[in-house]
Short mmCIF file of C-alpha atoms in Angstrom, two decimals:
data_model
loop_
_atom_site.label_atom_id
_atom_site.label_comp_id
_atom_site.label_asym_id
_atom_site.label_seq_id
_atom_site.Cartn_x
_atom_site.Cartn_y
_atom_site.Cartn_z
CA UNK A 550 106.17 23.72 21.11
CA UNK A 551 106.79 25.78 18.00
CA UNK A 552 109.25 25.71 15.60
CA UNK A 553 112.53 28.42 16.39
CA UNK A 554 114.29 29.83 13.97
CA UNK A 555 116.85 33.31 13.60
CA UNK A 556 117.34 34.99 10.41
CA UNK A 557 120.77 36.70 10.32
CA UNK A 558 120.74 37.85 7.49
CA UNK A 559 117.38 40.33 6.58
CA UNK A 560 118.96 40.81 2.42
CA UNK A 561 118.88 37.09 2.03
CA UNK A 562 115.91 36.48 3.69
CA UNK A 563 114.00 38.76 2.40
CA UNK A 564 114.87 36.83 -1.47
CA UNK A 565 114.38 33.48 0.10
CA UNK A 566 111.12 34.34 1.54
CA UNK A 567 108.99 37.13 0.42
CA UNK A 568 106.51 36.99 3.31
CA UNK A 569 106.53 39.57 6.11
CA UNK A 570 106.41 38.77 9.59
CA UNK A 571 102.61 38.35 10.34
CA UNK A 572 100.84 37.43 14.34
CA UNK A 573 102.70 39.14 17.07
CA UNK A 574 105.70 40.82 16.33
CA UNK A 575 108.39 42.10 19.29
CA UNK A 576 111.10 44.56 19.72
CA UNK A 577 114.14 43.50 21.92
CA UNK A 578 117.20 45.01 22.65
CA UNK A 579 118.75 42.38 25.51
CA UNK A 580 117.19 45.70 28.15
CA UNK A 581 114.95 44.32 31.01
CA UNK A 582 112.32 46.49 29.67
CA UNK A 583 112.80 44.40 26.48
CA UNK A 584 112.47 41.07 28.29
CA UNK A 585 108.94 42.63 29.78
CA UNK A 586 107.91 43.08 26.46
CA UNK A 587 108.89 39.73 25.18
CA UNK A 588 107.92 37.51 28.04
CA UNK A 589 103.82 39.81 27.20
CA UNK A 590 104.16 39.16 23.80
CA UNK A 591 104.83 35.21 24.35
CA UNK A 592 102.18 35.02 26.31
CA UNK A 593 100.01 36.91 24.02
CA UNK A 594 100.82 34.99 21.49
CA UNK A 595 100.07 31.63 23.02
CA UNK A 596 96.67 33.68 24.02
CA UNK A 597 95.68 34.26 20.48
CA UNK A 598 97.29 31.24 18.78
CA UNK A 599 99.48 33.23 16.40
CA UNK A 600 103.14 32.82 15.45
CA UNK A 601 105.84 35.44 17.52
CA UNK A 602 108.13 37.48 15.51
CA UNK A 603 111.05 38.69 17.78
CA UNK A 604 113.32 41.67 15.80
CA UNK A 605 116.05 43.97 16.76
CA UNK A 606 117.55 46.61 14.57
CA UNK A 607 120.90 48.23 14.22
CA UNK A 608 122.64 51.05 12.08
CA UNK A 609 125.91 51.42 11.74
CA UNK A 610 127.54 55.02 13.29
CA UNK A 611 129.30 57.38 11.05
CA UNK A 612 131.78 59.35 12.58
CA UNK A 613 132.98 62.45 11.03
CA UNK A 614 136.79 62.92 10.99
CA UNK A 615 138.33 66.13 11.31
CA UNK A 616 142.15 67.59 9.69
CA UNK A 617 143.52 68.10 6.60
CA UNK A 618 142.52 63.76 5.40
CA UNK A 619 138.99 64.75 6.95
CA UNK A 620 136.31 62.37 5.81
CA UNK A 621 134.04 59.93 6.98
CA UNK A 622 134.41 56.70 8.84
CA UNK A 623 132.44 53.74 9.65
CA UNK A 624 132.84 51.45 12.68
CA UNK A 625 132.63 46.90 11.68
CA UNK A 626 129.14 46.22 10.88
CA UNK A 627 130.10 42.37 11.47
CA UNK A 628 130.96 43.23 15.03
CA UNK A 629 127.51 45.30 15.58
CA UNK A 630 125.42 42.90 13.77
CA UNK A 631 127.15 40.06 16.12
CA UNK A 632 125.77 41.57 19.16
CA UNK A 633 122.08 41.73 17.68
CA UNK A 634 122.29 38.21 16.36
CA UNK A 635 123.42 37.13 19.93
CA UNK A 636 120.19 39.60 21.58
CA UNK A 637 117.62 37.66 19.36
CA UNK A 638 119.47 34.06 19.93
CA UNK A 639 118.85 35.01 23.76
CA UNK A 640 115.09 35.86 22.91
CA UNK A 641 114.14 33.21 21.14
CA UNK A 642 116.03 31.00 24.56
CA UNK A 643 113.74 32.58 26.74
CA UNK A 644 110.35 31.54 25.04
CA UNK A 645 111.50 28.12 24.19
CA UNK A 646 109.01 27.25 26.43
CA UNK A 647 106.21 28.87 25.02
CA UNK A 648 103.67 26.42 23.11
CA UNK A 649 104.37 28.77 19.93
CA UNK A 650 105.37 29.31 16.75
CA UNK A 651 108.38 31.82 17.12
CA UNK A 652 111.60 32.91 14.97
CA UNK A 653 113.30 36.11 14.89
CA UNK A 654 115.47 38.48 12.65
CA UNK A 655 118.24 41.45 12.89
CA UNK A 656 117.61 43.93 11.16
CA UNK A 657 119.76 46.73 9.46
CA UNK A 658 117.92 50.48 10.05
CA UNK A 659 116.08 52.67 12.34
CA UNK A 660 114.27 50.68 14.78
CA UNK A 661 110.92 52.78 14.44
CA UNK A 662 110.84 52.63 10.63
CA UNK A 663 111.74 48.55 11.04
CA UNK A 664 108.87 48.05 13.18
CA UNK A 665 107.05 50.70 11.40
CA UNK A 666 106.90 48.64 8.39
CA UNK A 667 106.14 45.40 9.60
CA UNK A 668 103.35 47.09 11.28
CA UNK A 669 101.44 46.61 7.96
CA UNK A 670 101.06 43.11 8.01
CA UNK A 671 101.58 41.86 11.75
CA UNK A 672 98.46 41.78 14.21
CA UNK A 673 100.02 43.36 17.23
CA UNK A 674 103.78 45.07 17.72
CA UNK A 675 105.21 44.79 21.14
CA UNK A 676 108.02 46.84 22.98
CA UNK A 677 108.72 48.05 25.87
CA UNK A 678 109.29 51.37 27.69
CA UNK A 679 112.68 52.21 27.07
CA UNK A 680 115.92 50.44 26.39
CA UNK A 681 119.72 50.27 26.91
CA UNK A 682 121.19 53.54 26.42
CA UNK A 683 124.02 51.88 25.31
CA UNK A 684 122.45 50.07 22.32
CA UNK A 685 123.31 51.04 18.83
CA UNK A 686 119.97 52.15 17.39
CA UNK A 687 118.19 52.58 20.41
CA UNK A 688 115.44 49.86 19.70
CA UNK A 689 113.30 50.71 22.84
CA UNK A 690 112.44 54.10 24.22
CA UNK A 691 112.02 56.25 21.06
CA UNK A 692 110.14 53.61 19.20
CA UNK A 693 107.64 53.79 22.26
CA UNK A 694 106.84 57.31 21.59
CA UNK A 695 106.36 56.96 17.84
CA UNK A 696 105.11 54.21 16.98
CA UNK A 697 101.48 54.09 18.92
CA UNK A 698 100.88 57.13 17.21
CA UNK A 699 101.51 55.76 12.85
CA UNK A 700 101.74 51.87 13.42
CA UNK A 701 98.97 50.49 10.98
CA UNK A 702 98.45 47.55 13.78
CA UNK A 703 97.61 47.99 17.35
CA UNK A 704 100.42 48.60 19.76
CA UNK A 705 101.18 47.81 23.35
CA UNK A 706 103.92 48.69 25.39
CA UNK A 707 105.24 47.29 28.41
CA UNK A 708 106.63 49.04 31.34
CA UNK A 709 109.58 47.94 33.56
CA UNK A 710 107.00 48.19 36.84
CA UNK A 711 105.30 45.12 35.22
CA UNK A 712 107.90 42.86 35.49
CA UNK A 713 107.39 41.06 38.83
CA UNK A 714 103.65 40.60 36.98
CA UNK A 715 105.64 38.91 34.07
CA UNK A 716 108.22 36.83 36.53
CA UNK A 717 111.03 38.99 35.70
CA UNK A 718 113.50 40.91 37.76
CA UNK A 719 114.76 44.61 37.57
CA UNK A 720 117.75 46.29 39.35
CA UNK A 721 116.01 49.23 38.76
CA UNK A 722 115.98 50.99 41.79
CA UNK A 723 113.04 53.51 40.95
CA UNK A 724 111.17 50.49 39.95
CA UNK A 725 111.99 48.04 42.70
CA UNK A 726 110.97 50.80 45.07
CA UNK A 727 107.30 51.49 43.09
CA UNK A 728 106.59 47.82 43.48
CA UNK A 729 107.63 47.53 46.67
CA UNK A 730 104.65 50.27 47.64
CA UNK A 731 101.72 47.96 49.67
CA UNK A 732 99.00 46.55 47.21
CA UNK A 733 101.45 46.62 43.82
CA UNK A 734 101.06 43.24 43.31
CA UNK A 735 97.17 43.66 43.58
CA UNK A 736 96.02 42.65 40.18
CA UNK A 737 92.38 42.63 39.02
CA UNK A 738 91.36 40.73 36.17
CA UNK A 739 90.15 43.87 34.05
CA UNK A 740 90.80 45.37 30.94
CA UNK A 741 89.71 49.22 31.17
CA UNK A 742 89.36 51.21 28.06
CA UNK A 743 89.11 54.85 27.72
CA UNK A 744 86.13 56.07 25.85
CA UNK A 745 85.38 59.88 24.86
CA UNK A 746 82.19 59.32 22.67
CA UNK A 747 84.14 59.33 19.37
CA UNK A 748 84.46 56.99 16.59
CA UNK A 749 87.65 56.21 16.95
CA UNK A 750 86.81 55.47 20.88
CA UNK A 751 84.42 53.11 19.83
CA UNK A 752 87.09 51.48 17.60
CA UNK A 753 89.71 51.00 20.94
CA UNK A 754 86.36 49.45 22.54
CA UNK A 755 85.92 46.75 20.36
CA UNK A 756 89.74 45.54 20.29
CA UNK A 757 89.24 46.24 24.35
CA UNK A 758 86.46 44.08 24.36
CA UNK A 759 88.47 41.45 22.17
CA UNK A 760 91.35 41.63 24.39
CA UNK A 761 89.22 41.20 27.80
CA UNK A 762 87.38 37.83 26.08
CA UNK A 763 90.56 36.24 25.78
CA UNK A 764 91.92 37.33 29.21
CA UNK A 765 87.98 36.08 30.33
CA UNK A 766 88.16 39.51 31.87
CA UNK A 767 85.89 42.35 32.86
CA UNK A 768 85.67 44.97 30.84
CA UNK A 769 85.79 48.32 32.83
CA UNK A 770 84.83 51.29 30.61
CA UNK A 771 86.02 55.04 31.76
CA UNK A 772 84.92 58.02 30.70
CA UNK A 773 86.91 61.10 32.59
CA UNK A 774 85.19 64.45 32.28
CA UNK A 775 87.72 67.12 32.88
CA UNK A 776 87.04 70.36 34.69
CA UNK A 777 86.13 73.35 32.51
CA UNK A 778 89.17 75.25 30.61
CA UNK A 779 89.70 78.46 28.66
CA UNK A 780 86.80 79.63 26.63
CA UNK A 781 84.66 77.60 29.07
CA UNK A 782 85.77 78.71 32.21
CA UNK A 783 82.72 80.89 32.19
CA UNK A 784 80.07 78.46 32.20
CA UNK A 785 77.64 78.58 35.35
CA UNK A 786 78.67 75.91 37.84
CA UNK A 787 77.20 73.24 38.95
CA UNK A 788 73.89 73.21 37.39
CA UNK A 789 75.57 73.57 34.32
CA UNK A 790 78.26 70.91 35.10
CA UNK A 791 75.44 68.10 36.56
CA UNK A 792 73.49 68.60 33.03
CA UNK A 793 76.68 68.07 31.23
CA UNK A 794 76.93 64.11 32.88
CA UNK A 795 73.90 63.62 32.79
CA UNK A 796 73.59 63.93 28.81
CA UNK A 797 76.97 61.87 28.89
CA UNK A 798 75.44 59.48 31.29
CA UNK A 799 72.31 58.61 28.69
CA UNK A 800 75.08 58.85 25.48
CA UNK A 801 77.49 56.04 27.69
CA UNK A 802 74.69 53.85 28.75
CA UNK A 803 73.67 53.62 24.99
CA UNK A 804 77.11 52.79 23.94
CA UNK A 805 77.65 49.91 26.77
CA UNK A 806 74.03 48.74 25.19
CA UNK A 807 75.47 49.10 22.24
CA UNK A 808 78.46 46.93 22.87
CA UNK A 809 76.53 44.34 24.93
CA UNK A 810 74.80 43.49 21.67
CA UNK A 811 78.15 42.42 19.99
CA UNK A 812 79.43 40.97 23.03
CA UNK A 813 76.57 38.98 25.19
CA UNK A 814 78.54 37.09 27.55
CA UNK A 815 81.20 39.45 28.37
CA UNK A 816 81.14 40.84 31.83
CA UNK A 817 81.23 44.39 31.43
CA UNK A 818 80.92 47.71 33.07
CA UNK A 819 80.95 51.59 33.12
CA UNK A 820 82.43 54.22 35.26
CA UNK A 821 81.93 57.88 34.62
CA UNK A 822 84.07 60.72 36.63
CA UNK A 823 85.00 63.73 37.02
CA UNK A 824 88.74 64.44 36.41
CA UNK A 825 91.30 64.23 34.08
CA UNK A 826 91.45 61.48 31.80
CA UNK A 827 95.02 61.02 31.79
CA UNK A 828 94.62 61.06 36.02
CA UNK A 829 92.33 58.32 36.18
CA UNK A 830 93.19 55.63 33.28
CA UNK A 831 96.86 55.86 35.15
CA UNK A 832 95.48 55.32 38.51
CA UNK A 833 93.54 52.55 37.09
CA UNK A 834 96.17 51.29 35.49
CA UNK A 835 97.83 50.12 38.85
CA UNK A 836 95.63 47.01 39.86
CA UNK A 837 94.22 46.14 35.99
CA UNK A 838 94.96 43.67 33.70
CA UNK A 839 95.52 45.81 30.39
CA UNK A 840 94.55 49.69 29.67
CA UNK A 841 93.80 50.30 25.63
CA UNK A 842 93.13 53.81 24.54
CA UNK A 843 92.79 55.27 20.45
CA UNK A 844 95.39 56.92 18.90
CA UNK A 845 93.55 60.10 18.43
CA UNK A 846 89.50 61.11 19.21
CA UNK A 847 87.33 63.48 17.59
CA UNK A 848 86.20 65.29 20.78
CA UNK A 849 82.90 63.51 20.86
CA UNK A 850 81.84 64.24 24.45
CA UNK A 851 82.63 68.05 25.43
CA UNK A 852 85.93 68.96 26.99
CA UNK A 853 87.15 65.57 26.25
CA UNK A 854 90.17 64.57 22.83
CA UNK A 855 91.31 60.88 23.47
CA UNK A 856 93.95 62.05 21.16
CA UNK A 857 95.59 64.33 23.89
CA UNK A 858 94.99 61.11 26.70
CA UNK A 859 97.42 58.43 25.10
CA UNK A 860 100.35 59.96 25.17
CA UNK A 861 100.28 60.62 28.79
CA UNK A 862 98.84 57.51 29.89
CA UNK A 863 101.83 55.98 27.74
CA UNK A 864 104.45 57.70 29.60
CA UNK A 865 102.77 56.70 33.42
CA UNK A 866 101.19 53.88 33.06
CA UNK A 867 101.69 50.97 35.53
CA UNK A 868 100.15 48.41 33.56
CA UNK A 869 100.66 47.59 29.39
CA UNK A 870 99.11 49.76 27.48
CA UNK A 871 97.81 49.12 24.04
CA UNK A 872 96.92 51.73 21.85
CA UNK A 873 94.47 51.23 18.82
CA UNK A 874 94.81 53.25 15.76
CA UNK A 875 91.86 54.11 13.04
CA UNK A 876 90.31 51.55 11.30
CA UNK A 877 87.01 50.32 9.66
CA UNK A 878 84.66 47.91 11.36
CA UNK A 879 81.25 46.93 10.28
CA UNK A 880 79.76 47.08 13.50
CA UNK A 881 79.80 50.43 13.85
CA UNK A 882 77.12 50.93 11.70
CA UNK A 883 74.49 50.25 13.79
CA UNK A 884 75.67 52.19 17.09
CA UNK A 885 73.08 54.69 16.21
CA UNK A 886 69.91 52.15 16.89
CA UNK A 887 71.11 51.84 20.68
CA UNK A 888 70.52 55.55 21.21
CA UNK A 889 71.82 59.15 21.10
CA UNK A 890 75.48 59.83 19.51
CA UNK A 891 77.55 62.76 21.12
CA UNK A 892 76.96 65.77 19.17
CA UNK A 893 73.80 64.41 17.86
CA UNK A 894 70.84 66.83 17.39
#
């Protein structure tokens, strides 16, 4: 077990010790859909042997006041920053357990630009759906919708459906009704990953890949080809459409070639169909392990932006999602020797 520490105060911490918070790091907020994410990252953490960083952040309202002695008032920060100390306290509880190295900090500011920042040195950022209304700061729900798309680290978030997965409870009644729906608790061991032929796809298959060796899952690759839109409505039907898969088909078998040299002993495999990609990686994501999908693609199959994916499969997922953003990796240099690239001549 790990060692446990809080650090109340981020100003004095920060000139005690200059290092950022590095391996996992987790938003709560003392919401259920906080404990989902910080009962994943735990576990994650234990996964990959890294230390956990749990952080919630604060600011202090400023009311305006109105009359004659109008002007500006504050409410205690002491009282605020009590109630976030007491959140994290509760946190660090709850993975005492966990055969980690884990501390935590409060932290004064906007919860995206908090995590945000520490996004530049950690290895992973963890949060869940959406948080307590109530909360100043909001920790969770807007920091799900902004930060997949400018963290410098991957991302995943957590939704509230997952909790029976995680052994937590909800009062949710939305959510205790989805899980209650036959076959919810139907889990394969898979990570799927969408892939759209880009570079940045590529990228999200390579962490995918990473992530399903230390589940010692499958890998399930997707590729969704949506029907024809706008300035290709008018393209003859289906001869048109069967060529179309087929020339993805010989580009995807390539690329799982391509991975299967990097990655010999991982069980892996491909599905390509017709449909909207957001459609199928969130009906996938109801009996899989873990979905990952890029940031952003570079429309490398036809008809097909990863980019425009994410955000929807973020908002209906049914499983964690984590979302990879652009970065370099050496072994994409020699994707080219396993065959034809999208868009090549």
């Amino acid at each position: 077990m790990g060692a446990h520490e809080l650090h109340p105060d981020p100003d004095e911490d920060r000139a005690g010790n200059s290092a950022a918070p590095v391996g996992i790091v987790v938003g709560v907020d003392g919401s259920d859909h906080g404990q989902c994410a910080l009962v994943w990252a735990a576990r994650e953490a234990e996964r990959r042997r890294r230390p956990l960083h749990i952080v919630t952040a604060y600011s202090v309202p400023i009311f305006a006041a109105s009359g004659l002695d109008g002007g500006y008032a504050t409410v205690d920060d002491s009282v605020i920053r009590e109630g976030a100390e007491a959140i994290v306290k509760q946190a660090l509880d709850k993975v005492s357990g966990y055969n980690i190295e884990v501390d935590g900090s409060v932290e004064n500011g906007d919860a995206s630009g908090v995590l945000l920042e520490m996004s530049e040195t950690a290895d992973l950022l963890v949060f869940g759906t959406r948080g307590r209304g109530g909360f100043v700061g909001r920790l969770l729900g807007s920091v799900s919708s902004a930060l997949p798309a400018h963290a410098k680290c991957p991302t995943v978030t957590v939704p509230l459906v997952c909790s029976d997965r995680l052994g937590e409870t909800t009062e949710d009644k939305r959510i205790r009704a989805e899980q209650a729906k036959p076959g919810h608790t139907q889990v394969e061991n898979v990570v799927v990953v969408g892939v759209d032929g880009s570079e940045q796809a590529r990228i999200a298959l390579l962490e995918a890949a990473d992530q399903a060796e230390r589940l010692g899952a499958t890998l399930r690759v997707i590729c969704a080809v949506p029907q024809f839109s706008g300035s290709l409505a008018w393209v003859p039907a289906p001869m048109d459409r069967k060529a179309l898969f087929d020339d993805i088909q010989i580009q995807l078998d390539a690329g799982m070639a391509w991975l299967k040299s990097h990655y010999p002993h991982l069980a892996v495999e491909s599905e390509l169909l017709d449909g909207s990609a957001v459609d199928v990686l969130v009906e996938a994501s109801r009996h899989v392990e873990l979905v990952v999908v890029g940031t952003r693609g570079h429309g490398g199959f036809t008809g097909m932006l990863l980019g425009s994916t994410s955000g929807g499969v973020l908002h209906h997922a049914k499983s964690p999602v984590l979302v990879v953003p652009d970065r370099d990796d050496p072994r994409l240099a020699d994707r080219d020797k396993f065959g034809p690239l999208p868009g090549a001549a």
